[in-house]
Short mmCIF file of C-alpha atoms in Angstrom, two decimals:
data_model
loop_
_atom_site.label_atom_id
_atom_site.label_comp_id
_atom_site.label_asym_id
_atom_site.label_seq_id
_atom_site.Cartn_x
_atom_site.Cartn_y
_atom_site.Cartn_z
CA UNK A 128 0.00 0.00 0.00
CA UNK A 129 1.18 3.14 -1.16
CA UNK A 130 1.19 6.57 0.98
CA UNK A 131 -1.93 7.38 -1.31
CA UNK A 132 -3.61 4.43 -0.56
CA UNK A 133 -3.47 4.47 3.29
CA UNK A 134 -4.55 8.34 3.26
CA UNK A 135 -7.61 7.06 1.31
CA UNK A 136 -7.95 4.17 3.89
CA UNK A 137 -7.57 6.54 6.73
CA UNK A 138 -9.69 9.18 4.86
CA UNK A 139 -13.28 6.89 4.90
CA UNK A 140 -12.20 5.66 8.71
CA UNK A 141 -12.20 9.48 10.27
CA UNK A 142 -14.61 11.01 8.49
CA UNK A 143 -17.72 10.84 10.39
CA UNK A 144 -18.44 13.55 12.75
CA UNK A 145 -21.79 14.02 11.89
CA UNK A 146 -22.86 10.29 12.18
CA UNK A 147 -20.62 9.84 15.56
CA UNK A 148 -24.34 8.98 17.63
CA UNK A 149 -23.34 11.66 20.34
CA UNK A 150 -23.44 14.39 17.70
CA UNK A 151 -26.24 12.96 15.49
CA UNK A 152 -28.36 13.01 18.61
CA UNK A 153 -27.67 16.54 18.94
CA UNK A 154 -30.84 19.26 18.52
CA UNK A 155 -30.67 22.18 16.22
CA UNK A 156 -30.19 24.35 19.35
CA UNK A 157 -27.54 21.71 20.84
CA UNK A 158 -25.73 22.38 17.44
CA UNK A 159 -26.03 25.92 17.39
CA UNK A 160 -25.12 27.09 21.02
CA UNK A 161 -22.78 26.19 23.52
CA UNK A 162 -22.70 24.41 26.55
CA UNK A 163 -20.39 25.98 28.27
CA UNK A 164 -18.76 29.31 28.21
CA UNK A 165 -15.53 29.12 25.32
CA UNK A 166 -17.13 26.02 24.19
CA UNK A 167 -17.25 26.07 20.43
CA UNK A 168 -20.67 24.90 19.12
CA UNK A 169 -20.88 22.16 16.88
CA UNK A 170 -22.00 23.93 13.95
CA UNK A 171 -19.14 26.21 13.88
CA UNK A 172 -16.58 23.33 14.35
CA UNK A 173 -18.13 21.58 11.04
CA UNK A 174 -17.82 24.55 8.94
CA UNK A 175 -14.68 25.70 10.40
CA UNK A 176 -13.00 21.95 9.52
CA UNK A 177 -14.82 21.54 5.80
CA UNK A 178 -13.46 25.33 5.82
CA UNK A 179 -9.96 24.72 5.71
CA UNK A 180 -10.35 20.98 4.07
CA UNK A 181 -11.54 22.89 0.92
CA UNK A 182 -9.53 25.77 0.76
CA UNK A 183 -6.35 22.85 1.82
CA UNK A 184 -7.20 20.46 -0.63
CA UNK A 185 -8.84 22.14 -3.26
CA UNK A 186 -6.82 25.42 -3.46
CA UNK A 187 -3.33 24.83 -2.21
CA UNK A 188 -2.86 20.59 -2.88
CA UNK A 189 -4.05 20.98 -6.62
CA UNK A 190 -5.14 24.70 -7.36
CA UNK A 191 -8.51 24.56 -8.83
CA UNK A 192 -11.59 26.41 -7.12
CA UNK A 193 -12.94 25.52 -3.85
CA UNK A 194 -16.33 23.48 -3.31
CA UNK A 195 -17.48 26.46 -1.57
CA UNK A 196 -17.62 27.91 -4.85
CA UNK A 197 -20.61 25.63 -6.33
CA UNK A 198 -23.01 27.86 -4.76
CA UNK A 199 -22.69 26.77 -1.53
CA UNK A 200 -22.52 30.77 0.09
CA UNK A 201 -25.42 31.36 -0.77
CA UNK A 202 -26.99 27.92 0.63
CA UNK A 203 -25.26 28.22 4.20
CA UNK A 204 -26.79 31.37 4.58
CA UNK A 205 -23.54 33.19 5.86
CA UNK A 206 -21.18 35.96 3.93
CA UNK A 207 -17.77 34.32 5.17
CA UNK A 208 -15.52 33.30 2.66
CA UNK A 209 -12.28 32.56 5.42
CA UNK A 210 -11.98 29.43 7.02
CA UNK A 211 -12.98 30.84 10.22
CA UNK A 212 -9.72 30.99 12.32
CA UNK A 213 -9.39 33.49 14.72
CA UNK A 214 -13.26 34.69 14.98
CA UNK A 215 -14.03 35.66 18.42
CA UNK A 216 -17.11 34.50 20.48
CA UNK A 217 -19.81 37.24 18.72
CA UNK A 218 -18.77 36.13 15.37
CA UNK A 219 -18.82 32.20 16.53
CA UNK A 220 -22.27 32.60 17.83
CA UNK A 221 -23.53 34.84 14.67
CA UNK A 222 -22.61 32.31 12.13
CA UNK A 223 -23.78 29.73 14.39
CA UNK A 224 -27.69 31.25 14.29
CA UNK A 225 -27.35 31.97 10.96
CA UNK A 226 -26.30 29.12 9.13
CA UNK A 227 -28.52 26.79 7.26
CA UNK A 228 -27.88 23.38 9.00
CA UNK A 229 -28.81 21.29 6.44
CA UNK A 230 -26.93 23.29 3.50
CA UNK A 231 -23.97 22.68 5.95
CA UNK A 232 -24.47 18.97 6.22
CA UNK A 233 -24.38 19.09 2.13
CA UNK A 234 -21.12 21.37 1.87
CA UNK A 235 -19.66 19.13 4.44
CA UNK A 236 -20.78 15.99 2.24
CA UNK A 237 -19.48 17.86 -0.77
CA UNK A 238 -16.06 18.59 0.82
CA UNK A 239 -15.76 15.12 1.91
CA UNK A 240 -17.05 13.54 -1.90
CA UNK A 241 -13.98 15.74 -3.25
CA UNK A 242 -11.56 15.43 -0.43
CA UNK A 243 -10.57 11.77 -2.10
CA UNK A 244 -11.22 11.61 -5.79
CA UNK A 245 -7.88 14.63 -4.89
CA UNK A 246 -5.78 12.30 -2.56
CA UNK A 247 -6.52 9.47 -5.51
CA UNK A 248 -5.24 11.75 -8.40
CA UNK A 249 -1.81 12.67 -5.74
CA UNK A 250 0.91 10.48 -6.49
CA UNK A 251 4.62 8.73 -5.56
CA UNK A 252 7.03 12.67 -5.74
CA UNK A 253 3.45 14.46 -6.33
CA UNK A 254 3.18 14.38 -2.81
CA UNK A 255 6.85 15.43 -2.38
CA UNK A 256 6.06 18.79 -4.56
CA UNK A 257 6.23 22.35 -2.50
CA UNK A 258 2.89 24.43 -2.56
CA UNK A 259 3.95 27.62 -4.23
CA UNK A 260 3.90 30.37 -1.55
CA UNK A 261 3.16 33.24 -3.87
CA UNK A 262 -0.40 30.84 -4.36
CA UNK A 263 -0.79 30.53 -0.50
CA UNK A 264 -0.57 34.06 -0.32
CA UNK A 265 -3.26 34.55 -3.33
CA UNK A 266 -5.70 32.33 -1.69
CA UNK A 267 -5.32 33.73 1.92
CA UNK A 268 -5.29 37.13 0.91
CA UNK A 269 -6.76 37.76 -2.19
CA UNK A 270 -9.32 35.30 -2.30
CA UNK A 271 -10.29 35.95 1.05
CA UNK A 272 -9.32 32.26 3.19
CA UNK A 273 -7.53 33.96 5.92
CA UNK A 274 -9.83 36.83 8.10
CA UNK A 275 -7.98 40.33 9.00
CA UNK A 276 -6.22 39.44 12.50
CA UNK A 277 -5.69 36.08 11.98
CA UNK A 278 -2.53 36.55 9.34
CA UNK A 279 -0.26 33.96 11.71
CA UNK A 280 -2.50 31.60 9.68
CA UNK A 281 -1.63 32.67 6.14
CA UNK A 282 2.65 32.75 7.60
CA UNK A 283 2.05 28.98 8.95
CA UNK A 284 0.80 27.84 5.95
CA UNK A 285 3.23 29.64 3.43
CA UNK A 286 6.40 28.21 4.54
CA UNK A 287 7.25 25.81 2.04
CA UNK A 288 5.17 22.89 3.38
CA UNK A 289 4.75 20.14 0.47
CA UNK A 290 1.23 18.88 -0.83
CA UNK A 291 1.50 15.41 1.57
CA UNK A 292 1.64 18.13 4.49
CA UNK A 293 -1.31 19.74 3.17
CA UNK A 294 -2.70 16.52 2.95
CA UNK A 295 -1.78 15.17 6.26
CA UNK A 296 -3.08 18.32 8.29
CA UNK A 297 -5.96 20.19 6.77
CA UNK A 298 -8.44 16.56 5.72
CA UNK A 299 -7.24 14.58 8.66
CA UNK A 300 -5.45 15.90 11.68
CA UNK A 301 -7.00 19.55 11.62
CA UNK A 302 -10.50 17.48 11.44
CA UNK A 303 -9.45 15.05 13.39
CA UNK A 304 -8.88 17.44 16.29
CA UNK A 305 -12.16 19.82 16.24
CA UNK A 306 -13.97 16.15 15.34
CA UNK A 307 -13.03 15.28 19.01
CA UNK A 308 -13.91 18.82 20.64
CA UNK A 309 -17.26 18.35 19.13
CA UNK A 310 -17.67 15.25 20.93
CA UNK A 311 -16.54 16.87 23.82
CA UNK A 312 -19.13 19.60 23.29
CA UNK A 313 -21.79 16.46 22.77
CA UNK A 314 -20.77 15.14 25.82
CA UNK A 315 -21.26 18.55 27.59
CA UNK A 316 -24.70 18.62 26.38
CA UNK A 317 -25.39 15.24 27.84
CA UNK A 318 -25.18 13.22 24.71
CA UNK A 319 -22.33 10.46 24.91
CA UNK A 320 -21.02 7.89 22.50
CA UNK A 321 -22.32 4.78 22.27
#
């Protein structure tokens, strides 16, 4: 099994967070608010992770336009085009009323439909190849990925870091984590896993 292989593998294993029982169990309101104070809410950490899984995979891993872009703005119901990093508790909560739930169960189920017909077309010294900074800097800026105040993001991700990087952080360990503190938040809420 090739490197491409087990990221598909491991792909279809972690991607569940809105099937994990806890979380399915979950009421609009559970999904929207928060449990306790600097809890995220659920339906922030879902966009926030198919956020920067699009804009990771789809912008920076092989360049060509996001997911987000299929109309999916104007479905979610919110005006954000960033990937969500560094809003503050207002802005959490705002885009947490806001947002259509089930347009952001279909964006996440687009994301993760693209997320590994990309991985399958990555191969052998593909993965191996840098991600241009200059585009980095054209998506987080220009395009709008990375909010005013949270530039760290846009220097973290420009620093030469190859397309398995990409790959290993924004569709599985990025996910991965916030997949965890919305179980957390479940739990809070009284819902546990079976």
């Amino acid at each position: 099994m090739d490197a491409t292989d087990f990221m598909l593998v491991r792909y279809a294993q972690i991607h569940h967070v809105l099937t994990d029982p806890a979380i399915a169990r979950l009421g609009d309101a559970q999904l929207r608010g928060r449990p306790h104070h600097g809890a995220n809410t659920v339906a922030w950490l879902v966009w926030h992770t198919a956020r920067v899984e699009d804009v990771g995979v789809n912008r920076f891993v092989v360049d060509r336009p996001q997911v987000l872009e299929d109309g999916w703005l104007k479905r979610l119901g919110v005006e954000r085009r960033d990937v969500g990093t560094g809003m503050n508790d207002s802005e959490v909560d705002e885009l947490s009323e806001r947002i259509d739930l089930d347009a952001l169960r279909g964006y996440w189920d687009a994301v993760t439909r693209r997320t590994p017909e990309v991985i399958a077309s990555v191969r052998g010294t593909d993965l191996e190849a840098v991600v241009p900074e200059d585009r980095v800097r054209r998506v987080a800026l220009a395009e709008g990925a990375v909010a005013s105040g949270a530039e760290w993001l846009t220097e973290f991700w420009a620093k030469g870091r190859s397309r398995a990087w990409i790959l290993a952080q924004t569709p599985f360990l990025h996910v991965y984590g916030h997949y965890f503190e919305a179980r957390t938040v479940a739990g809070l809420w009284g819902e546990r896993s079976l």
